């Protein structure tokens, strides 16, 4: 507590030193103010340039280049239909076309979709708001604030990645290896039982001797596991657990694989500035500004679609090695093993069969896949091959278990044969697949291109804001800002006169600085963020009020110049003091809070800093400008 | 020369105290009996806001949902008569992530003009995390603020500040319980801002009281407190007034989504200003503060 007083005294002394108003101090303070003002105006300025409505065209193939003629063809196609193009330019690997209005933008999109993607999906065409910040401002690092999804409209998803299933998959496939090792060493285990227990493998043996021999054999084969003797179902047994490093690696791999696949998928959705980001150990945030149809987005993000190519089994194949499927009302018997799967696909494009105009997917396989396909088909010319289409959809449902709510995650898998055809000749790396509906073909091509998800994911949070509500939020935010600011300005001018003018100028500087700092930091403006700014306007006046009421009091005992000086001096500590608690709270909100809280906390904390600065440096200089260099008899306060 | 007001605040302190105690008790009863109606952020579930091109009766949509087998849905007008807000818990046996889309599709099939304004889906796990996070934020904020009070004030002043803080938060939260307003994440943020605001006012008043005990050596404690309150009255009123001006503009035009936030802050600011005058100062007098208690406190300090 003594420390508190000490710091307080120190602050007062600092205040006094800063306030011993020599001409040098005044010049320094004024210089700081001018620099802040200039920087503030420069970095707040980009927000004044309203963005253009634009379209971004990108080739579907991930590294595909756009032809240099595209720009001319697009411009011709659009102008011939009466749509004015404001400007167009190539930005790295995409074409950006700007329009005068949002109406033109939407019309242009549907025209281009119908024209460029008529036969096959060649381009991703994304709606975009293109920055119009002048180049010199951009070169200085100026950029406008980005708008949160509650203002721009769009979708926010939080996905939970099922990492446990990645570990389970690994355990299951390793269990197969362990069984082989045991068989090779002629060690008999209880074969009938499941090995997989939650997060470990457990196997039981007839006696201790076999168990010990098995322990040696298994420890030798796998360094990734900790093999420990245990009692399994009342028998001597072994428990095998993956080592911690190994678990981390599996989880990291699953996360990065899912992230990569998600990024590809989001790119295919035609979103101009998406965000795909890991959040914590097992979660992924996906923000899709401008997207409206959340059902459609979910279908693409969360789905798993794949293909399996298999030979149709011969009449003498054993039942254990075949599977039965239904195809066009009859039964087909396919071999259980795949020739190749969709994991070997490097590129896939949906287009139409030139003869039948039925939708089809053209596929390129990678080297290994092409080799496997070639080998299998070369030896089976005249036989039949079947293609299985697999869809998996993750579902999370609520159940009541013993009166307790429980959410169960499960993946529903659907498989069906989409095509059975006679192999005419050896196939290579490229071929076409028919037998799917248009929607399915398009999704399949997209998902094969994007790459499979390593493990299923489940949506645990969604916030979708429609474009109309977003626009309304912007308008309401701006209106409450203007009304609030207007009321405060009128009141300050009426109540404090000349000093009120200084306070109002300081308030404008405050808002300019707040905007500039938010823009430079790349902070996102949200609706609660606007509320934070509005609140800042109301509370920022406080510092000025503290100073002015001190000056008023001092006027009772001192001449005006002394009263001004003493007023600033004595108010300084109180100003710092009064703002520090709210600042603490803002920082706590910033670190702990999520979603709406964060947007509010960002503007509140920056607002407090700029408020203190503008009152202590700004108002002070302005008052000095007005009353500083002359003797004053009365203060207009 | 401007003159300071000379209001005898402390003459009415018993009435004020009775009002304060009554309000806090009412709040506590409201919180205890009615409880807070937590928003979707904390309960989990699905919320869909749908706009129509004409006025809509909530009842029709509610019946529609009930017939389709959705349980426990709440449908109400939101903001205006042509906007509906549907809220329901996650449904047994249905995929929870697509619930919002299914709901919207159902309403769209019945009313062609239905336009999606908003879907919020909070899974049960996330809802629980947000509850925990919110609780932690409140606890950390209170702990930091208490530490700051201990560091910043001595003895009886810190008691006064804590009492004023508890008073403000209890009444602001109590109002939400009493009127059954939805308590969501943004309201929680507002409540934390109220903690900051309440203290800020109290600090200014308490500082002046402490300063005046040193300056006004001949006055009685009641006179010292009265003088201090009169000196800070202008500032307290002007600051509260400008803050209320912007809050009222948020309340009136900020839209439905900011209503709870603005309401919480409005109550907090009004109660906070009142409590810095009556609660903090009255507590000091109740604790029989006088010049000697400052001196004693400072001596104690130097021994620490």
PDB file of C-alpha atoms in Angstrom, chain B residues 39-280:
ATOM      1  CA  UNK B  39     -28.941 -16.591 -23.976  1.00  0.00           C
ATOM      2  CA  UNK B  40     -28.047 -19.117 -26.609  1.00  0.00           C
ATOM      3  CA  UNK B  41     -24.316 -18.514 -26.076  1.00  0.00           C
ATOM      4  CA  UNK B  42     -24.516 -20.160 -22.690  1.00  0.00           C
ATOM      5  CA  UNK B  43     -27.302 -22.718 -23.104  1.00  0.00           C
ATOM      6  CA  UNK B  44     -26.380 -24.074 -26.514  1.00  0.00           C
ATOM      7  CA  UNK B  45     -28.981 -24.755 -29.157  1.00  0.00           C
ATOM      8  CA  UNK B  46     -30.135 -23.200 -32.380  1.00  0.00           C
ATOM      9  CA  UNK B  47     -31.448 -19.742 -33.101  1.00  0.00           C
ATOM     10  CA  UNK B  48     -32.802 -18.655 -36.468  1.00  0.00           C
ATOM     11  CA  UNK B  49     -33.856 -15.093 -37.268  1.00  0.00           C
ATOM     12  CA  UNK B  50     -36.116 -14.870 -40.299  1.00  0.00           C
ATOM     13  CA  UNK B  51     -37.396 -11.752 -42.058  1.00  0.00           C
ATOM     14  CA  UNK B  52     -40.734 -11.702 -43.924  1.00  0.00           C
ATOM     15  CA  UNK B  53     -42.248  -9.184 -46.301  1.00  0.00           C
ATOM     16  CA  UNK B  54     -45.310  -8.881 -44.069  1.00  0.00           C
ATOM     17  CA  UNK B  55     -46.184  -9.040 -40.395  1.00  0.00           C
ATOM     18  CA  UNK B  56     -46.004 -12.557 -39.009  1.00  0.00           C
ATOM     19  CA  UNK B  57     -47.697 -14.153 -36.025  1.00  0.00           C
ATOM     20  CA  UNK B  58     -45.228 -16.227 -33.999  1.00  0.00           C
ATOM     21  CA  UNK B  59     -47.967 -18.720 -33.132  1.00  0.00           C
ATOM     22  CA  UNK B  60     -48.402 -19.937 -36.734  1.00  0.00           C
ATOM     23  CA  UNK B  61     -44.719 -20.770 -37.099  1.00  0.00           C
ATOM     24  CA  UNK B  62     -44.636 -22.395 -33.691  1.00  0.00           C
ATOM     25  CA  UNK B  63     -47.460 -24.726 -34.650  1.00  0.00           C
ATOM     26  CA  UNK B  64     -45.723 -25.436 -37.959  1.00  0.00           C
ATOM     27  CA  UNK B  65     -42.571 -26.499 -36.149  1.00  0.00           C
ATOM     28  CA  UNK B  66     -44.475 -28.556 -33.615  1.00  0.00           C
ATOM     29  CA  UNK B  67     -46.231 -30.466 -36.364  1.00  0.00           C
ATOM     30  CA  UNK B  68     -42.875 -31.216 -37.983  1.00  0.00           C
ATOM     31  CA  UNK B  69     -41.811 -32.802 -34.701  1.00  0.00           C
ATOM     32  CA  UNK B  70     -39.502 -30.112 -33.326  1.00  0.00           C
ATOM     33  CA  UNK B  71     -39.701 -29.938 -29.563  1.00  0.00           C
ATOM     34  CA  UNK B  72     -39.487 -27.007 -27.171  1.00  0.00           C
ATOM     35  CA  UNK B  73     -39.220 -24.288 -29.768  1.00  0.00           C
ATOM     36  CA  UNK B  74     -39.734 -20.664 -28.760  1.00  0.00           C
ATOM     37  CA  UNK B  75     -40.939 -18.316 -31.494  1.00  0.00           C
ATOM     38  CA  UNK B  76     -41.231 -14.589 -30.980  1.00  0.00           C
ATOM     39  CA  UNK B  77     -41.203 -11.314 -32.871  1.00  0.00           C
ATOM     40  CA  UNK B  78     -37.790  -9.720 -32.878  1.00  0.00           C
ATOM     41  CA  UNK B  79     -37.429  -5.977 -33.275  1.00  0.00           C
ATOM     42  CA  UNK B  80     -40.467  -5.571 -35.510  1.00  0.00           C
ATOM     43  CA  UNK B  81     -43.597  -7.499 -36.447  1.00  0.00           C
ATOM     44  CA  UNK B  82     -42.191  -8.823 -39.725  1.00  0.00           C
ATOM     45  CA  UNK B  83     -39.194 -10.501 -38.128  1.00  0.00           C
ATOM     46  CA  UNK B  84     -39.353 -13.755 -36.204  1.00  0.00           C
ATOM     47  CA  UNK B  85     -36.816 -15.314 -33.919  1.00  0.00           C
ATOM     48  CA  UNK B  86     -36.976 -19.080 -33.493  1.00  0.00           C
ATOM     49  CA  UNK B  87     -34.988 -20.658 -30.724  1.00  0.00           C
ATOM     50  CA  UNK B  88     -34.797 -24.306 -29.777  1.00  0.00           C
ATOM     51  CA  UNK B  89     -32.518 -26.730 -28.003  1.00  0.00           C
ATOM     52  CA  UNK B  90     -30.708 -29.363 -30.049  1.00  0.00           C
ATOM     53  CA  UNK B  91     -33.187 -32.088 -30.919  1.00  0.00           C
ATOM     54  CA  UNK B  92     -32.949 -35.683 -29.945  1.00  0.00           C
ATOM     55  CA  UNK B  93     -32.057 -37.906 -32.863  1.00  0.00           C
ATOM     56  CA  UNK B  94     -31.440 -35.111 -35.385  1.00  0.00           C
ATOM     57  CA  UNK B  95     -28.113 -33.881 -36.708  1.00  0.00           C
ATOM     58  CA  UNK B  96     -27.576 -30.751 -34.671  1.00  0.00           C
ATOM     59  CA  UNK B  97     -25.390 -28.869 -37.132  1.00  0.00           C
ATOM     60  CA  UNK B  98     -28.013 -28.883 -39.883  1.00  0.00           C
ATOM     61  CA  UNK B  99     -30.932 -28.086 -37.572  1.00  0.00           C
ATOM     62  CA  UNK B 100     -30.910 -24.391 -38.455  1.00  0.00           C
ATOM     63  CA  UNK B 101     -30.983 -25.104 -42.190  1.00  0.00           C
ATOM     64  CA  UNK B 102     -33.778 -27.650 -41.777  1.00  0.00           C
ATOM     65  CA  UNK B 103     -35.800 -25.127 -39.780  1.00  0.00           C
ATOM     66  CA  UNK B 104     -35.327 -22.424 -42.355  1.00  0.00           C
ATOM     67  CA  UNK B 105     -36.246 -24.760 -45.195  1.00  0.00           C
ATOM     68  CA  UNK B 106     -39.448 -25.701 -43.378  1.00  0.00           C
ATOM     69  CA  UNK B 107     -40.518 -22.088 -42.853  1.00  0.00           C
ATOM     70  CA  UNK B 108     -39.527 -21.186 -46.422  1.00  0.00           C
ATOM     71  CA  UNK B 109     -41.678 -23.971 -47.821  1.00  0.00           C
ATOM     72  CA  UNK B 110     -44.656 -22.489 -45.995  1.00  0.00           C
ATOM     73  CA  UNK B 111     -43.905 -18.793 -46.476  1.00  0.00           C
ATOM     74  CA  UNK B 112     -42.088 -18.070 -49.736  1.00  0.00           C
ATOM     75  CA  UNK B 113     -40.897 -14.619 -48.698  1.00  0.00           C
ATOM     76  CA  UNK B 114     -38.885 -15.904 -45.728  1.00  0.00           C
ATOM     77  CA  UNK B 115     -35.408 -14.391 -45.818  1.00  0.00           C
ATOM     78  CA  UNK B 116     -32.581 -15.685 -43.659  1.00  0.00           C
ATOM     79  CA  UNK B 117     -31.205 -13.015 -41.383  1.00  0.00           C
ATOM     80  CA  UNK B 118     -29.208 -15.076 -38.961  1.00  0.00           C
ATOM     81  CA  UNK B 119     -28.478 -18.625 -37.838  1.00  0.00           C
ATOM     82  CA  UNK B 120     -26.630 -19.167 -34.579  1.00  0.00           C
ATOM     83  CA  UNK B 121     -25.825 -22.686 -33.565  1.00  0.00           C
ATOM     84  CA  UNK B 122     -23.938 -23.362 -30.368  1.00  0.00           C
ATOM     85  CA  UNK B 123     -23.144 -27.009 -29.646  1.00  0.00           C
ATOM     86  CA  UNK B 124     -23.562 -28.185 -26.057  1.00  0.00           C
ATOM     87  CA  UNK B 125     -19.803 -28.504 -25.538  1.00  0.00           C
ATOM     88  CA  UNK B 126     -19.122 -25.000 -26.814  1.00  0.00           C
ATOM     89  CA  UNK B 127     -21.997 -23.620 -24.728  1.00  0.00           C
ATOM     90  CA  UNK B 128     -20.455 -25.169 -21.642  1.00  0.00           C
ATOM     91  CA  UNK B 129     -17.039 -23.734 -22.528  1.00  0.00           C
ATOM     92  CA  UNK B 130     -18.496 -20.271 -23.031  1.00  0.00           C
ATOM     93  CA  UNK B 131     -20.203 -20.548 -19.634  1.00  0.00           C
ATOM     94  CA  UNK B 132     -16.907 -21.534 -18.043  1.00  0.00           C
ATOM     95  CA  UNK B 133     -14.959 -18.842 -19.875  1.00  0.00           C
ATOM     96  CA  UNK B 134     -17.536 -16.247 -18.877  1.00  0.00           C
ATOM     97  CA  UNK B 135     -17.348 -17.355 -15.251  1.00  0.00           C
ATOM     98  CA  UNK B 136     -13.560 -17.197 -15.324  1.00  0.00           C
ATOM     99  CA  UNK B 137     -13.642 -13.738 -16.925  1.00  0.00           C
ATOM    100  CA  UNK B 138     -15.928 -12.451 -14.165  1.00  0.00           C
ATOM    101  CA  UNK B 139     -13.796 -14.012 -11.418  1.00  0.00           C
ATOM    102  CA  UNK B 140     -10.510 -12.767 -12.879  1.00  0.00           C
ATOM    103  CA  UNK B 141     -11.953  -9.290 -13.407  1.00  0.00           C
ATOM    104  CA  UNK B 142     -13.215  -9.159  -9.816  1.00  0.00           C
ATOM    105  CA  UNK B 143      -9.903 -10.509  -8.480  1.00  0.00           C
ATOM    106  CA  UNK B 144      -7.826  -7.993 -10.448  1.00  0.00           C
ATOM    107  CA  UNK B 145     -10.109  -5.153  -9.428  1.00  0.00           C
ATOM    108  CA  UNK B 146      -9.982  -6.201  -5.750  1.00  0.00           C
ATOM    109  CA  UNK B 147      -6.196  -6.409  -5.924  1.00  0.00           C
ATOM    110  CA  UNK B 148      -6.121  -2.971  -7.449  1.00  0.00           C
ATOM    111  CA  UNK B 149      -8.392  -1.640  -4.706  1.00  0.00           C
ATOM    112  CA  UNK B 150      -6.101  -3.126  -2.058  1.00  0.00           C
ATOM    113  CA  UNK B 151      -3.113  -1.586  -3.773  1.00  0.00           C
ATOM    114  CA  UNK B 152      -4.741   1.731  -4.445  1.00  0.00           C
ATOM    115  CA  UNK B 153      -6.808   2.419  -1.305  1.00  0.00           C
ATOM    116  CA  UNK B 154      -6.137   2.080   2.349  1.00  0.00           C
ATOM    117  CA  UNK B 155      -8.297   0.459   5.005  1.00  0.00           C
ATOM    118  CA  UNK B 156     -11.833   1.791   5.076  1.00  0.00           C
ATOM    119  CA  UNK B 157     -11.711   3.242   1.573  1.00  0.00           C
ATOM    120  CA  UNK B 158     -11.238  -0.213   0.075  1.00  0.00           C
ATOM    121  CA  UNK B 159     -14.262  -1.478   2.009  1.00  0.00           C
ATOM    122  CA  UNK B 160     -16.304   1.388   0.585  1.00  0.00           C
ATOM    123  CA  UNK B 161     -15.173   0.668  -2.970  1.00  0.00           C
ATOM    124  CA  UNK B 162     -15.949  -3.063  -2.696  1.00  0.00           C
ATOM    125  CA  UNK B 163     -19.392  -2.402  -1.215  1.00  0.00           C
ATOM    126  CA  UNK B 164     -20.187   0.043  -4.040  1.00  0.00           C
ATOM    127  CA  UNK B 165     -18.972  -2.481  -6.626  1.00  0.00           C
ATOM    128  CA  UNK B 166     -21.077  -5.321  -5.258  1.00  0.00           C
ATOM    129  CA  UNK B 167     -24.069  -2.972  -5.017  1.00  0.00           C
ATOM    130  CA  UNK B 168     -23.792  -1.940  -8.702  1.00  0.00           C
ATOM    131  CA  UNK B 169     -23.282  -5.417 -10.132  1.00  0.00           C
ATOM    132  CA  UNK B 170     -26.042  -6.929  -7.982  1.00  0.00           C
ATOM    133  CA  UNK B 171     -28.575  -4.361  -9.154  1.00  0.00           C
ATOM    134  CA  UNK B 172     -27.553  -4.538 -12.846  1.00  0.00           C
ATOM    135  CA  UNK B 173     -27.710  -8.355 -12.874  1.00  0.00           C
ATOM    136  CA  UNK B 174     -30.860  -8.249 -10.745  1.00  0.00           C
ATOM    137  CA  UNK B 175     -32.636  -6.108 -13.342  1.00  0.00           C
ATOM    138  CA  UNK B 176     -31.924  -8.766 -15.972  1.00  0.00           C
ATOM    139  CA  UNK B 177     -33.362 -11.448 -13.697  1.00  0.00           C
ATOM    140  CA  UNK B 178     -36.378  -9.350 -12.716  1.00  0.00           C
ATOM    141  CA  UNK B 179     -37.385  -8.411 -16.269  1.00  0.00           C
ATOM    142  CA  UNK B 180     -36.393 -11.758 -17.740  1.00  0.00           C
ATOM    143  CA  UNK B 181     -34.075 -10.149 -20.310  1.00  0.00           C
ATOM    144  CA  UNK B 182     -31.800 -12.501 -22.142  1.00  0.00           C
ATOM    145  CA  UNK B 183     -28.327 -12.676 -20.612  1.00  0.00           C
ATOM    146  CA  UNK B 184     -25.831 -13.453 -23.364  1.00  0.00           C
ATOM    147  CA  UNK B 185     -22.142 -12.914 -24.089  1.00  0.00           C
ATOM    148  CA  UNK B 186     -22.511  -9.236 -24.982  1.00  0.00           C
ATOM    149  CA  UNK B 187     -24.426  -8.579 -21.745  1.00  0.00           C
ATOM    150  CA  UNK B 188     -21.628 -10.300 -19.851  1.00  0.00           C
ATOM    151  CA  UNK B 189     -19.116  -7.993 -21.556  1.00  0.00           C
ATOM    152  CA  UNK B 190     -21.261  -5.013 -20.563  1.00  0.00           C
ATOM    153  CA  UNK B 191     -21.371  -6.228 -16.940  1.00  0.00           C
ATOM    154  CA  UNK B 192     -17.576  -6.404 -16.857  1.00  0.00           C
ATOM    155  CA  UNK B 193     -17.415  -2.878 -18.269  1.00  0.00           C
ATOM    156  CA  UNK B 194     -19.790  -1.855 -15.450  1.00  0.00           C
ATOM    157  CA  UNK B 195     -17.256  -3.229 -12.952  1.00  0.00           C
ATOM    158  CA  UNK B 196     -14.637  -0.935 -14.469  1.00  0.00           C
ATOM    159  CA  UNK B 197     -16.981   2.023 -14.644  1.00  0.00           C
ATOM    160  CA  UNK B 198     -18.318   1.646 -11.098  1.00  0.00           C
ATOM    161  CA  UNK B 199     -14.839   1.653  -9.681  1.00  0.00           C
ATOM    162  CA  UNK B 200     -13.681   4.576 -11.786  1.00  0.00           C
ATOM    163  CA  UNK B 201     -16.408   6.769 -10.269  1.00  0.00           C
ATOM    164  CA  UNK B 202     -15.682   5.589  -6.753  1.00  0.00           C
ATOM    165  CA  UNK B 203     -11.964   6.272  -7.152  1.00  0.00           C
ATOM    166  CA  UNK B 204     -12.554   9.888  -8.125  1.00  0.00           C
ATOM    167  CA  UNK B 205     -14.868  10.504  -5.158  1.00  0.00           C
ATOM    168  CA  UNK B 206     -12.750   8.614  -2.600  1.00  0.00           C
ATOM    169  CA  UNK B 207      -9.599  10.393  -3.689  1.00  0.00           C
ATOM    170  CA  UNK B 208     -11.239  13.711  -3.113  1.00  0.00           C
ATOM    171  CA  UNK B 209     -12.474  12.672   0.327  1.00  0.00           C
ATOM    172  CA  UNK B 210      -8.984  11.567   1.301  1.00  0.00           C
ATOM    173  CA  UNK B 211      -7.462  14.760  -0.028  1.00  0.00           C
ATOM    174  CA  UNK B 212     -10.014  16.888   1.826  1.00  0.00           C
ATOM    175  CA  UNK B 213      -9.384  15.160   5.153  1.00  0.00           C
ATOM    176  CA  UNK B 214      -5.867  16.539   4.845  1.00  0.00           C
ATOM    177  CA  UNK B 215      -6.898  19.996   3.583  1.00  0.00           C
ATOM    178  CA  UNK B 216     -10.032  20.740   5.639  1.00  0.00           C
ATOM    179  CA  UNK B 217      -8.637  20.191   9.083  1.00  0.00           C
ATOM    180  CA  UNK B 218     -11.451  21.859  11.001  1.00  0.00           C
ATOM    181  CA  UNK B 219     -14.440  20.142   9.414  1.00  0.00           C
ATOM    182  CA  UNK B 220     -16.332  17.151  10.767  1.00  0.00           C
ATOM    183  CA  UNK B 221     -16.204  13.906   8.754  1.00  0.00           C
ATOM    184  CA  UNK B 222     -19.732  14.529   7.486  1.00  0.00           C
ATOM    185  CA  UNK B 223     -18.770  18.004   6.292  1.00  0.00           C
ATOM    186  CA  UNK B 224     -15.636  16.687   4.618  1.00  0.00           C
ATOM    187  CA  UNK B 225     -17.625  14.046   2.760  1.00  0.00           C
ATOM    188  CA  UNK B 226     -20.293  16.565   1.764  1.00  0.00           C
ATOM    189  CA  UNK B 227     -17.729  19.051   0.456  1.00  0.00           C
ATOM    190  CA  UNK B 228     -15.962  16.327  -1.503  1.00  0.00           C
ATOM    191  CA  UNK B 229     -19.190  15.087  -3.052  1.00  0.00           C
ATOM    192  CA  UNK B 230     -20.132  18.617  -4.054  1.00  0.00           C
ATOM    193  CA  UNK B 231     -16.723  19.157  -5.605  1.00  0.00           C
ATOM    194  CA  UNK B 232     -16.925  16.001  -7.659  1.00  0.00           C
ATOM    195  CA  UNK B 233     -20.643  16.260  -8.370  1.00  0.00           C
ATOM    196  CA  UNK B 234     -20.142  18.229 -11.580  1.00  0.00           C
ATOM    197  CA  UNK B 235     -17.732  15.708 -12.972  1.00  0.00           C
ATOM    198  CA  UNK B 236     -19.827  12.720 -11.914  1.00  0.00           C
ATOM    199  CA  UNK B 237     -22.938  14.172 -13.494  1.00  0.00           C
ATOM    200  CA  UNK B 238     -21.336  15.380 -16.725  1.00  0.00           C
ATOM    201  CA  UNK B 239     -19.484  12.130 -17.348  1.00  0.00           C
ATOM    202  CA  UNK B 240     -22.492   9.985 -16.556  1.00  0.00           C
ATOM    203  CA  UNK B 241     -24.638  12.237 -18.686  1.00  0.00           C
ATOM    204  CA  UNK B 242     -22.443  12.066 -21.807  1.00  0.00           C
ATOM    205  CA  UNK B 243     -22.097   8.293 -21.378  1.00  0.00           C
ATOM    206  CA  UNK B 244     -25.863   8.026 -21.009  1.00  0.00           C
ATOM    207  CA  UNK B 245     -26.319  10.124 -24.163  1.00  0.00           C
ATOM    208  CA  UNK B 246     -24.406   7.607 -26.276  1.00  0.00           C
ATOM    209  CA  UNK B 247     -26.011   4.655 -24.508  1.00  0.00           C
ATOM    210  CA  UNK B 248     -29.477   6.007 -25.194  1.00  0.00           C
ATOM    211  CA  UNK B 249     -28.585   6.411 -28.864  1.00  0.00           C
ATOM    212  CA  UNK B 250     -27.396   2.770 -28.858  1.00  0.00           C
ATOM    213  CA  UNK B 251     -30.623   1.705 -27.152  1.00  0.00           C
ATOM    214  CA  UNK B 252     -32.809   3.575 -29.613  1.00  0.00           C
ATOM    215  CA  UNK B 253     -31.123   2.930 -32.964  1.00  0.00           C
ATOM    216  CA  UNK B 254     -28.451   0.290 -32.269  1.00  0.00           C
ATOM    217  CA  UNK B 255     -30.827  -2.534 -33.063  1.00  0.00           C
ATOM    218  CA  UNK B 256     -32.086  -5.575 -31.270  1.00  0.00           C
ATOM    219  CA  UNK B 257     -28.711  -7.292 -31.007  1.00  0.00           C
ATOM    220  CA  UNK B 258     -27.174  -4.476 -28.960  1.00  0.00           C
ATOM    221  CA  UNK B 259     -30.240  -3.860 -26.791  1.00  0.00           C
ATOM    222  CA  UNK B 260     -29.194  -6.070 -23.877  1.00  0.00           C
ATOM    223  CA  UNK B 261     -25.671  -4.691 -23.982  1.00  0.00           C
ATOM    224  CA  UNK B 262     -26.847  -1.076 -23.928  1.00  0.00           C
ATOM    225  CA  UNK B 263     -29.454  -1.778 -21.237  1.00  0.00           C
ATOM    226  CA  UNK B 264     -26.874  -3.396 -18.938  1.00  0.00           C
ATOM    227  CA  UNK B 265     -24.507  -0.453 -19.312  1.00  0.00           C
ATOM    228  CA  UNK B 266     -27.270   2.127 -18.888  1.00  0.00           C
ATOM    229  CA  UNK B 267     -28.351   0.572 -15.598  1.00  0.00           C
ATOM    230  CA  UNK B 268     -24.712   0.189 -14.576  1.00  0.00           C
ATOM    231  CA  UNK B 269     -23.875   3.829 -15.274  1.00  0.00           C
ATOM    232  CA  UNK B 270     -26.931   5.205 -13.445  1.00  0.00           C
ATOM    233  CA  UNK B 271     -26.457   2.950 -10.445  1.00  0.00           C
ATOM    234  CA  UNK B 272     -22.689   3.444 -10.540  1.00  0.00           C
ATOM    235  CA  UNK B 273     -22.954   7.220 -10.336  1.00  0.00           C
ATOM    236  CA  UNK B 274     -25.493   7.004  -7.526  1.00  0.00           C
ATOM    237  CA  UNK B 275     -23.390   4.507  -5.605  1.00  0.00           C
ATOM    238  CA  UNK B 276     -20.231   6.588  -5.829  1.00  0.00           C
ATOM    239  CA  UNK B 277     -22.160   9.368  -4.101  1.00  0.00           C
ATOM    240  CA  UNK B 278     -24.161   7.409  -1.582  1.00  0.00           C
ATOM    241  CA  UNK B 279     -22.900   3.872  -1.172  1.00  0.00           C
ATOM    242  CA  UNK B 280     -19.143   4.390  -1.066  1.00  0.00           C
TER     243      UNK B 280
END
